[in-house]
Coordinates of C-alpha atoms and ligand atoms in Angstrom, one line a residue:
M142 CA -32.7 0.1 19.9
T143 CA -32.1 -3.5 18.6
D144 CA -31.6 -6.2 21.2
T145 CA -28.1 -7.4 21.6
R146 CA -26.8 -10.9 22.3
P147 CA -25.5 -11.7 25.7
G148 CA -21.8 -11.1 25.8
Q149 CA -21.9 -9.0 22.6
I150 CA -19.8 -5.8 22.5
T151 CA -22.1 -2.8 22.6
K152 CA -19.7 0.1 22.7
V153 CA -16.8 0.6 20.2
V154 CA -14.6 3.6 20.5
I155 CA -12.2 4.7 17.7
V156 CA -9.5 7.1 18.7
G157 CA -8.3 9.1 15.7
G158 CA -9.9 10.5 12.6
G159 CA -7.2 10.2 9.9
T160 CA -7.5 7.8 7.0
A161 CA -7.4 4.8 9.4
G162 CA -10.0 6.2 11.8
W163 CA -12.6 7.0 9.2
M164 CA -11.9 3.8 7.2
A165 CA -12.5 1.9 10.4
A166 CA -15.6 3.9 11.3
A167 CA -17.2 3.5 7.8
A168 CA -16.8 -0.3 8.0
L169 CA -17.8 -0.7 11.6
S170 CA -20.8 1.5 11.1
R171 CA -22.7 -1.5 10.0
L172 CA -22.6 -2.7 13.6
V173 CA -24.8 0.3 14.6
A174 CA -27.9 -1.4 13.1
G175 CA -27.2 -4.3 15.4
G176 CA -27.4 -2.1 18.5
V177 CA -23.7 -1.3 18.9
S178 CA -22.6 2.3 19.5
V179 CA -19.6 3.4 17.5
T180 CA -17.9 6.6 18.6
L181 CA -14.9 8.3 16.9
V182 CA -12.8 10.8 18.8
E183 CA -10.5 13.1 16.9
S184 CA -8.7 16.3 17.5
E185 CA -8.6 19.0 14.8
E186 CA -5.9 20.8 16.7
I187 CA -3.6 17.7 16.5
G188 CA -4.6 17.1 12.9
T189 CA -3.7 14.1 10.7
V190 CA -0.5 13.0 9.0
G191 CA -2.1 14.4 5.8
V192 CA -0.2 12.3 3.2
G193 CA -1.1 9.0 1.6
E194 CA -2.4 9.4 -1.9
A195 CA -1.4 6.3 -3.8
T196 CA -3.2 3.0 -3.4
I197 CA -3.2 -0.6 -4.8
P198 CA -6.1 -2.6 -6.3
S199 CA -7.3 -4.1 -3.1
L200 CA -8.9 -0.7 -2.2
L201 CA -11.6 -1.6 -4.8
D202 CA -12.7 -4.4 -2.6
Y203 CA -13.0 -2.2 0.4
N204 CA -15.0 0.4 -1.5
R205 CA -17.2 -2.3 -2.9
M206 CA -17.8 -3.7 0.6
L207 CA -19.1 -0.3 1.6
G208 CA -21.3 0.0 -1.5
I209 CA -19.4 3.1 -2.7
D210 CA -20.2 4.3 -6.2
E211 CA -16.8 4.5 -7.9
D212 CA -17.5 7.5 -10.1
A213 CA -18.8 9.4 -7.2
F214 CA -15.8 8.5 -5.1
V215 CA -13.4 9.5 -7.9
R216 CA -15.2 12.8 -8.3
A217 CA -15.3 13.5 -4.5
T218 CA -11.6 12.8 -4.0
G219 CA -10.1 14.3 -7.1
A220 CA -8.8 10.8 -7.9
T221 CA -7.1 9.5 -11.0
F222 CA -6.6 5.9 -12.1
K223 CA -3.4 4.0 -11.4
L224 CA -2.1 1.0 -13.4
G225 CA 1.2 0.5 -11.6
I226 CA 4.4 2.2 -10.4
E227 CA 7.3 3.3 -12.5
F228 CA 10.6 2.8 -10.9
R229 CA 13.3 5.1 -12.2
D230 CA 17.0 4.8 -11.4
W231 CA 16.6 2.0 -9.0
R232 CA 18.7 -0.6 -10.7
R233 CA 21.1 1.9 -12.4
L234 CA 20.9 5.6 -13.1
G235 CA 19.0 6.2 -16.4
E236 CA 17.1 2.9 -16.3
A237 CA 13.4 2.5 -15.6
Y238 CA 10.8 -0.3 -15.3
L239 CA 7.2 -0.6 -14.4
H240 CA 5.6 -2.7 -11.7
P241 CA 2.2 -3.0 -13.2
F242 CA -1.0 -4.3 -11.6
G243 CA -2.5 -7.3 -13.4
T244 CA -0.9 -10.4 -14.9
H245 CA 1.8 -11.1 -17.5
G246 CA 0.7 -13.3 -20.4
R247 CA -1.0 -16.5 -19.7
D248 CA 0.3 -19.7 -18.1
I249 CA 0.3 -22.8 -20.4
D250 CA -0.1 -26.4 -19.0
G251 CA 0.9 -25.3 -15.5
V252 CA 4.0 -23.5 -16.7
S253 CA 4.1 -19.9 -15.6
F254 CA 4.3 -17.3 -18.3
H255 CA 7.5 -15.8 -17.0
Q256 CA 9.2 -19.2 -17.4
L257 CA 8.3 -19.1 -21.1
W258 CA 9.5 -15.6 -21.4
L259 CA 12.8 -16.5 -19.7
R260 CA 13.4 -19.4 -22.1
Q261 CA 12.6 -17.2 -25.0
A262 CA 14.9 -14.5 -23.8
A263 CA 17.7 -17.0 -23.3
S264 CA 17.3 -18.3 -26.8
G265 CA 17.1 -14.8 -28.2
T266 CA 15.4 -15.8 -31.5
P267 CA 13.1 -14.1 -31.7
D268 CA 13.8 -11.6 -29.0
P269 CA 10.7 -11.5 -26.8
G270 CA 11.2 -7.9 -25.8
P271 CA 10.5 -6.7 -22.2
I272 CA 8.2 -8.8 -20.1
G273 CA 6.0 -5.7 -19.6
D274 CA 4.9 -6.0 -23.3
Y275 CA 2.8 -9.0 -22.1
C276 CA 0.9 -7.1 -19.5
L277 CA -2.0 -4.9 -20.5
S278 CA -1.8 -2.6 -17.4
S279 CA 1.9 -2.0 -18.3
V280 CA 1.4 -1.2 -21.9
A281 CA -1.7 1.0 -21.3
A282 CA 0.2 2.9 -18.5
R283 CA 3.1 3.7 -20.8
R284 CA 0.7 5.0 -23.4
G285 CA -1.3 7.1 -20.9
R286 CA -4.5 5.1 -21.5
F287 CA -7.2 3.8 -19.2
T288 CA -10.5 2.1 -19.3
R289 CA -12.2 -0.3 -16.8
P290 CA -11.6 -4.0 -17.1
S291 CA -14.0 -6.3 -18.9
A292 CA -16.0 -8.9 -16.8
N293 CA -15.6 -11.3 -19.7
P294 CA -12.7 -13.7 -18.9
Q295 CA -12.2 -14.3 -22.6
S296 CA -11.3 -10.7 -23.2
V297 CA -7.8 -9.4 -22.9
L298 CA -9.4 -6.4 -21.1
S299 CA -10.2 -8.7 -18.2
T300 CA -6.5 -8.9 -17.3
L301 CA -6.4 -5.1 -16.6
S302 CA -6.1 -4.3 -12.9
Y303 CA -6.1 -0.8 -11.4
A304 CA -6.1 1.3 -8.2
F305 CA -6.3 5.1 -7.5
H306 CA -4.4 8.2 -6.7
F307 CA -6.5 10.4 -4.5
D308 CA -6.6 13.2 -2.0
A309 CA -6.5 11.3 1.3
A310 CA -8.1 14.2 3.3
L311 CA -11.1 14.2 0.8
Y312 CA -11.4 10.4 1.1
A313 CA -11.5 10.7 4.9
R314 CA -14.2 13.4 4.6
F315 CA -16.2 11.2 2.1
L316 CA -16.0 8.2 4.5
R317 CA -16.9 10.5 7.5
D318 CA -20.1 11.6 5.8
M319 CA -21.0 7.9 5.1
A320 CA -20.2 6.8 8.7
E321 CA -22.1 9.7 10.3
Q322 CA -25.1 9.0 8.2
D323 CA -25.0 5.4 9.4
G324 CA -25.0 6.4 13.0
V325 CA -21.3 6.8 14.0
V326 CA -20.9 9.5 16.6
R327 CA -18.0 11.9 16.1
V328 CA -16.6 13.6 19.2
E329 CA -14.2 16.5 18.8
G330 CA -11.5 16.7 21.5
R331 CA -8.1 15.8 22.7
V332 CA -7.6 12.6 24.7
V333 CA -5.6 13.5 27.8
A334 CA -5.9 10.3 29.9
V335 CA -6.9 6.7 29.6
D336 CA -8.7 4.8 32.4
R337 CA -7.8 1.1 32.8
D338 CA -9.1 -1.8 34.9
A339 CA -6.7 -2.2 37.8
E340 CA -6.7 -6.0 37.6
T341 CA -6.8 -6.8 33.8
G342 CA -5.3 -3.7 32.4
F343 CA -8.2 -3.5 29.9
I344 CA -9.0 0.0 28.7
E345 CA -12.3 1.2 30.3
A346 CA -12.6 4.8 29.0
V347 CA -10.7 7.7 27.4
R348 CA -10.8 11.1 29.1
L349 CA -11.0 14.3 27.0
E350 CA -10.2 17.8 27.8
G351 CA -13.1 19.6 29.4
D352 CA -13.7 16.7 31.8
R353 CA -15.5 14.4 29.3
R354 CA -15.2 10.6 29.6
I355 CA -16.0 8.1 26.8
E356 CA -16.5 4.5 27.9
G357 CA -16.0 1.6 25.6
E358 CA -15.6 -2.2 25.5
L359 CA -13.5 -2.4 22.3
F360 CA -11.0 0.4 21.5
V361 CA -9.6 0.9 18.0
D362 CA -6.4 2.9 18.2
C363 CA -6.1 5.0 15.0
S364 CA -4.1 7.8 16.7
G365 CA -1.3 7.8 14.2
F366 CA 2.4 7.6 14.9
R367 CA 1.8 8.5 18.6
S368 CA 0.1 5.1 19.2
L369 CA -1.8 6.6 22.1
L370 CA -3.6 3.4 23.3
L371 CA -1.5 0.5 22.1
G372 CA 2.0 2.0 22.5
E373 CA 1.7 4.7 25.2
T374 CA -1.0 3.2 27.4
L375 CA -0.6 -0.6 27.0
D376 CA 3.1 -0.3 26.5
V377 CA 3.3 -2.7 23.5
S378 CA 6.9 -2.3 22.2
F379 CA 7.9 -1.2 18.8
T380 CA 10.1 -3.5 16.6
S381 CA 12.3 -1.3 14.4
W382 CA 13.3 -2.4 10.8
K383 CA 15.7 0.5 10.4
Q384 CA 18.6 -1.8 9.7
W385 CA 16.9 -2.8 6.4
L386 CA 14.8 0.4 5.7
P387 CA 17.0 3.3 6.9
C388 CA 14.7 6.1 5.4
D389 CA 13.3 8.0 8.4
R390 CA 12.1 11.3 7.0
A391 CA 10.2 12.8 4.1
W392 CA 9.6 16.2 2.6
A393 CA 6.2 16.5 0.9
V394 CA 4.8 19.2 -1.3
P395 CA 2.0 19.5 -3.9
S396 CA 2.7 21.0 -7.3
A397 CA 0.6 22.4 -10.1
R398 CA -0.5 19.9 -12.7
Q399 CA 1.7 19.9 -15.8
G400 CA 1.4 17.8 -18.9
P401 CA -0.6 14.7 -19.5
L402 CA -2.3 12.8 -16.6
T403 CA -0.1 9.7 -16.2
P404 CA -2.0 6.7 -15.0
Y405 CA 0.8 5.5 -12.7
T406 CA 2.8 6.5 -9.7
R407 CA 6.5 7.4 -10.3
A408 CA 9.2 6.5 -7.7
T409 CA 12.6 7.9 -8.6
A410 CA 15.6 6.7 -6.7
D411 CA 17.8 9.6 -5.4
T412 CA 21.1 9.9 -3.6
A413 CA 19.7 8.9 -0.1
G414 CA 16.2 7.6 -0.8
W415 CA 13.6 8.2 -3.4
R416 CA 11.1 10.7 -4.7
W417 CA 7.4 10.1 -5.3
R418 CA 5.2 11.7 -7.9
I419 CA 1.4 11.1 -7.7
P420 CA -0.8 12.8 -10.2
L421 CA -4.3 13.8 -9.0
Q422 CA -7.0 15.6 -11.1
H423 CA -6.3 19.0 -9.6
R424 CA -2.6 18.8 -8.5
V425 CA 0.4 16.5 -8.3
G426 CA 1.6 15.1 -4.9
N427 CA 5.4 14.9 -4.5
G428 CA 7.7 13.9 -1.8
Y429 CA 11.3 12.8 -1.0
V430 CA 11.6 9.9 1.4
Y431 CA 15.2 9.9 2.7
S432 CA 17.6 8.6 5.3
S433 CA 18.7 11.4 7.6
A434 CA 22.0 9.5 8.3
H435 CA 22.9 9.9 4.6
I436 CA 21.7 13.4 3.6
D437 CA 20.9 16.6 5.5
D438 CA 17.4 18.0 5.6
D439 CA 18.1 21.1 3.4
D440 CA 19.8 19.1 0.6
A441 CA 16.8 16.7 0.6
K442 CA 14.4 19.6 0.4
Q443 CA 16.3 21.1 -2.5
A444 CA 16.4 17.8 -4.4
L445 CA 12.6 17.5 -4.0
L446 CA 12.0 21.0 -5.3
A447 CA 14.5 20.6 -8.2
G448 CA 12.7 17.5 -9.4
L449 CA 9.1 19.0 -9.6
D450 CA 7.6 19.2 -13.0
G451 CA 5.2 22.1 -12.0
A452 CA 5.3 25.0 -9.6
A453 CA 5.4 24.1 -5.9
Q454 CA 2.1 24.9 -4.1
G455 CA 3.4 26.2 -0.7
E456 CA 6.4 25.2 1.4
P457 CA 7.4 21.5 1.7
R458 CA 6.3 19.9 4.9
Q459 CA 8.6 17.5 6.8
L460 CA 7.5 14.1 8.3
R461 CA 9.5 11.9 10.6
F462 CA 9.0 8.1 11.0
E463 CA 10.7 4.8 11.6
A464 CA 10.1 1.6 9.7
G465 CA 8.7 -1.2 11.9
R466 CA 5.7 -2.3 13.8
R467 CA 4.4 -3.0 17.2
E468 CA 5.1 -6.4 18.7
R469 CA 1.4 -7.1 18.8
L470 CA -1.4 -5.2 17.0
W471 CA -4.2 -6.4 19.2
D472 CA -3.6 -6.3 23.0
R473 CA -6.3 -6.9 25.6
N474 CA -9.3 -4.9 24.3
C475 CA -7.4 -2.6 22.0
V476 CA -6.6 -3.1 18.2
A477 CA -4.2 -0.7 16.5
I478 CA -5.0 0.1 12.9
G479 CA -2.9 2.4 10.7
L480 CA 0.2 4.3 11.8
S481 CA -0.4 3.5 15.4
G482 CA 0.4 -0.2 14.6
G483 CA 3.3 0.2 12.3
F484 CA 4.9 2.0 9.4
L485 CA 6.3 0.9 6.1
E486 CA 7.4 3.6 3.6
P487 CA 5.0 4.2 0.7
L488 CA 7.3 2.7 -2.0
E489 CA 4.6 0.2 -3.0
S490 CA 1.7 2.2 -1.7
T491 CA 0.8 -0.4 1.0
S492 CA -0.2 1.6 4.1
I493 CA -3.8 2.1 3.2
H494 CA -4.0 -1.6 2.2
L495 CA -2.7 -2.6 5.6
I496 CA -5.4 -0.4 7.2
Q497 CA -8.0 -2.1 5.1
S498 CA -6.6 -5.5 5.9
G499 CA -6.7 -4.7 9.7
I500 CA -10.3 -3.6 9.4
T501 CA -11.5 -6.6 7.4
R502 CA -9.7 -9.0 9.7
L503 CA -11.1 -7.3 12.8
M504 CA -14.5 -7.6 11.4
S505 CA -14.1 -11.3 10.6
L506 CA -12.6 -12.0 14.1
F507 CA -14.9 -9.6 15.9
P508 CA -14.7 -10.5 19.6
D509 CA -17.2 -10.8 22.4
R510 CA -16.9 -9.0 25.7
G511 CA -15.0 -12.1 27.0
F512 CA -12.1 -11.3 24.6
G513 CA -11.0 -14.9 24.2
S514 CA -7.4 -15.3 23.1
A515 CA -8.2 -17.3 19.9
E516 CA -9.4 -14.3 17.9
R517 CA -6.6 -12.0 19.2
D518 CA -3.9 -14.6 18.5
E519 CA -5.1 -15.3 15.0
Y520 CA -5.3 -11.6 14.3
N521 CA -1.8 -10.9 15.5
R522 CA -0.4 -13.9 13.6
V523 CA -1.8 -13.0 10.2
M524 CA -1.3 -9.2 10.5
L525 CA 2.2 -9.4 11.7
R526 CA 3.1 -11.8 9.0
E527 CA 1.5 -9.5 6.4
Y528 CA 3.6 -6.6 7.6
E529 CA 6.7 -8.8 7.2
Q530 CA 5.8 -9.9 3.7
V531 CA 5.3 -6.3 2.6
R532 CA 8.5 -5.3 4.3
D533 CA 10.5 -8.0 2.4
F534 CA 9.1 -6.8 -0.9
I535 CA 10.1 -3.2 -0.2
I536 CA 13.6 -4.2 0.9
L537 CA 14.0 -6.1 -2.4
H538 CA 13.9 -2.8 -4.3
Y539 CA 16.7 -1.3 -2.3
H540 CA 18.9 -4.4 -2.0
A541 CA 18.7 -5.6 -5.6
T542 CA 20.5 -2.6 -7.0
E543 CA 23.7 -2.1 -9.0
R544 CA 24.1 1.5 -7.8
S545 CA 27.3 2.5 -6.0
D546 CA 27.1 6.2 -6.5
S547 CA 26.5 7.1 -2.8
P548 CA 27.0 5.7 0.7
F549 CA 23.3 5.1 1.0
W550 CA 23.2 2.8 -2.0
D551 CA 26.4 1.1 -0.9
H552 CA 24.7 0.3 2.4
C553 CA 21.5 -1.0 0.7
R554 CA 23.3 -3.1 -1.8
T555 CA 25.6 -4.8 0.7
M556 CA 23.3 -5.1 3.7
T557 CA 22.2 -8.5 5.1
V558 CA 18.5 -9.0 4.3
P559 CA 15.9 -10.9 6.4
E560 CA 16.0 -14.7 6.2
S561 CA 12.5 -14.7 4.7
L562 CA 13.6 -12.6 1.8
L563 CA 16.8 -14.7 1.3
A564 CA 14.5 -17.7 1.0
K565 CA 12.5 -16.0 -1.8
L566 CA 15.7 -14.9 -3.6
G567 CA 17.1 -18.5 -3.3
L568 CA 14.1 -19.9 -5.0
W569 CA 14.3 -17.3 -7.8
S570 CA 18.0 -17.6 -8.4
G571 CA 17.8 -21.3 -9.3
R572 CA 14.9 -21.9 -11.6
A573 CA 13.0 -18.6 -11.3
R574 CA 10.5 -20.0 -8.9
V575 CA 8.2 -17.6 -7.1
F576 CA 5.8 -18.9 -4.4
R577 CA 3.0 -16.9 -2.8
E578 CA 2.5 -17.6 0.8
Q579 CA -1.0 -17.9 2.2
G580 CA -2.4 -14.4 2.6
E581 CA 0.5 -12.7 0.9
L582 CA -0.4 -9.5 -0.7
F583 CA 2.0 -9.4 -3.6
T584 CA 1.5 -11.9 -6.4
P585 CA 4.2 -13.8 -8.3
D586 CA 3.6 -11.3 -11.2
S587 CA 4.6 -8.5 -8.9
W588 CA 7.7 -10.3 -7.7
V589 CA 8.7 -11.1 -11.3
A590 CA 8.2 -7.5 -12.4
V591 CA 10.4 -6.2 -9.7
L592 CA 13.0 -8.9 -9.8
L593 CA 13.5 -8.6 -13.5
G594 CA 13.2 -4.8 -13.4
Q595 CA 16.0 -4.7 -10.8
G596 CA 18.1 -6.9 -13.0
V597 CA 18.0 -10.1 -10.8
R598 CA 18.3 -12.8 -13.4
P599 CA 17.9 -16.5 -12.4
D600 CA 20.4 -19.1 -13.4
S601 CA 17.9 -21.1 -15.3
F602 CA 14.2 -21.7 -15.9
D603 CA 11.6 -24.3 -15.2
P604 CA 12.5 -27.7 -16.9
L605 CA 8.8 -28.1 -17.6
T606 CA 9.1 -25.6 -20.4
A607 CA 10.9 -28.4 -22.3
G608 CA 7.5 -30.0 -22.9
L609 CA 6.4 -27.0 -25.0
P610 CA 7.8 -26.7 -28.5
P611 CA 9.8 -23.4 -28.8
S612 CA 8.3 -22.4 -32.1
E613 CA 4.8 -22.8 -30.8
T614 CA 5.6 -20.9 -27.7
A615 CA 7.1 -18.1 -29.8
R616 CA 3.9 -17.9 -31.9
F617 CA 1.8 -17.9 -28.7
M618 CA 3.8 -15.1 -27.2
A619 CA 3.7 -13.0 -30.3
H620 CA -0.1 -13.4 -30.4
I621 CA -0.5 -12.2 -26.8
R622 CA 1.8 -9.2 -27.4
D623 CA -0.1 -8.3 -30.5
M624 CA -3.5 -8.5 -28.8
I625 CA -2.3 -6.4 -25.9
D626 CA -0.8 -3.8 -28.2
K627 CA -4.1 -3.5 -30.2
T628 CA -6.3 -3.5 -27.0
A629 CA -4.2 -0.7 -25.4
A630 CA -4.2 1.3 -28.6
A631 CA -8.0 1.2 -28.6
M632 CA -8.4 2.4 -25.0
P633 CA -9.2 6.1 -24.3
M634 CA -6.6 8.4 -23.0
H635 CA -6.6 8.6 -19.2
E636 CA -7.8 12.2 -19.0
D637 CA -10.5 11.7 -21.6
F638 CA -11.8 8.7 -19.6
I639 CA -12.0 10.8 -16.4
A640 CA -13.5 13.8 -18.3
Q641 CA -16.2 11.5 -19.7
H642 CA -17.0 9.5 -16.5
C643 CA -15.9 11.1 -13.3
A644 CA -14.2 14.6 -13.5
A645 CA -14.1 16.4 -10.1
Ligands
FAD1387 P1 -3.1 10.1 11.2 O1 -3.5 10.6 9.9 O2 -1.9 10.7 11.9 O3 -4.4 10.3 12.2 C1 -4.3 10.3 13.6 C2 -5.5 10.8 14.2 O4 -5.5 10.6 15.6 C3 -5.8 12.2 13.9 O5 -7.2 12.4 13.6 C4 -5.5 12.9 15.2 O6 -6.2 14.1 15.4 C5 -5.9 11.8 16.2 N1 -5.2 11.9 17.5 C6 -3.9 11.7 17.8 N2 -3.7 12.0 19.1 C7 -4.9 12.3 19.6 C8 -5.4 12.7 20.9 N3 -4.6 12.7 22.0 N4 -6.7 12.9 21.1 C9 -7.6 12.9 20.0 N5 -7.2 12.6 18.8 C10 -5.9 12.3 18.6 N6 -0.1 5.4 2.5 C11 -0.5 4.9 1.3 O7 -1.3 4.0 1.3 N7 -0.1 5.5 0.2 C12 0.8 6.5 0.1 O8 1.1 7.0 -1.0 C13 1.3 7.0 1.4 N8 2.2 8.0 1.4 C14 2.8 8.3 2.6 C15 3.9 9.2 2.6 C16 4.5 9.5 3.9 C17 5.7 10.4 3.9 C18 4.0 9.0 5.1 C19 4.6 9.4 6.4 C20 2.9 8.1 5.0 C21 2.3 7.8 3.8 N9 1.3 6.8 3.7 C22 0.8 6.4 2.5 C23 0.7 6.3 5.0 C24 -0.6 7.1 5.2 O9 -0.4 8.4 5.3 C25 -1.3 6.6 6.5 O10 -1.3 5.2 6.5 C26 -2.7 7.1 6.6 O11 -2.7 8.5 6.5 C27 -3.3 6.7 7.9 O12 -2.8 7.5 9.0 P2 -3.5 7.3 10.4 O13 -5.0 7.6 10.2 O14 -3.1 6.1 11.0 O15 -2.9 8.5 11.2

């Protein structure tokens, strides 16, 4: 075994083998070479939450960090490529828009592209068309096309950005194989008790059925909604965000593949929540996320089944949850990653990103056995803020609606939103300003796509646009639109790309 430094942590225990547990294990397995033992405990009898199929582009960084071959990963997980999310019926019934990955147009002389677009839209001559026409990911998604981006920054193809839809259980299996090969030890069994130091309250060991005891120095709680270590054992309280995000249940069911393989997730607003549609290579994942205060379970199930575009594969499964997060995500010698730390509904496919973010931040702030407060406080500060930033972006979709066709939408439209979101909306409503806080996940392009898609129009636009002659700007915009149109037209169809490179 390799020598370890004095004070270095030598035993890491991960409790839980869902997406969070195996993502953490695969990343922390690199510690094994440095003499650290990494043990993962999971219980097949308890099982995993078993949903979570849509991702955002940051997952590419995580996969790259682990040296994962992308074609092998796509094949192993039945994945498809995702260029964005289509939102149907969110602003009004019958209307749709796309929140694409990637950028809109190009900024000129420090003026954001959306400011130029707003000025052009205000003048109306010529009509600039939808802002999505200036984003390659958006245009390609609408046409069902996909290719990988170009590394050449001069090429329009370099502006394309993508993520995946995949089978989460197969992804966990893929990561498990990698982690075990790298020396992570998997222990099957149910944790029935937790031993703590009487003085400090630090966790010393977890006890499993059959009188087994696993000692550790650092514990990573990936036990799912139960939050076995952070919540139940260390008693870190849960802050609910139900007042802004009232959806608390979901029905989920896969269906047979039907029609072309769309390279985007679809989120359709319904009477008391929204339905997801996530196309994989071998099936389509579907679900209805709803507020139990506004619709009963049976009606929600029927609405889900009625909206499927292929035959249901089995009976729908119900999941229960509450939006919110733990007051701290790192307490004493325990870090909660995944559902044990908090939950935000999958409207913008952010849960797996938050898992990844928790893992990479833990790795960069990895503690010593002394567990000084500096690392823990910094971790909590940035992670808690990240949860809030994502929360605000999700609330925006519900609040910025014109729908008044059900009590649920009346509630969302008229509710008071968090101060931090009000501040963002205030900046936008004047001169269409969008600022990205440090460490914020969603870019100004994402905010612009959703704000405009939901019909939130600013009063005006940036006065700096006055320095750019309108006729020149119009020519520049027409050129970009034309290039994007031609580039998208030359891309392969999504399913042809998969068949050629990475079919399961
Ligand atoms: P789980 O999958 O619940 O795993 C918990 C693990 O802990 C299991 O292995 C279990 O056996 C183990 N365990 C628990 N108790 C014990 C015990 N006592 N002893 C031993 N082991 C124990 N995320 C996205 O990014 N995109 C999506 O599209 C998406 N869609 C979602 C839709 C819904 C309706 C829901 C509810 C969530 C969705 N998510 C999505 C979130 C995503 O599913 C989770 O973030 C992800 O699966 C991680 O879950 P987890 O590993 O934290 O918990």
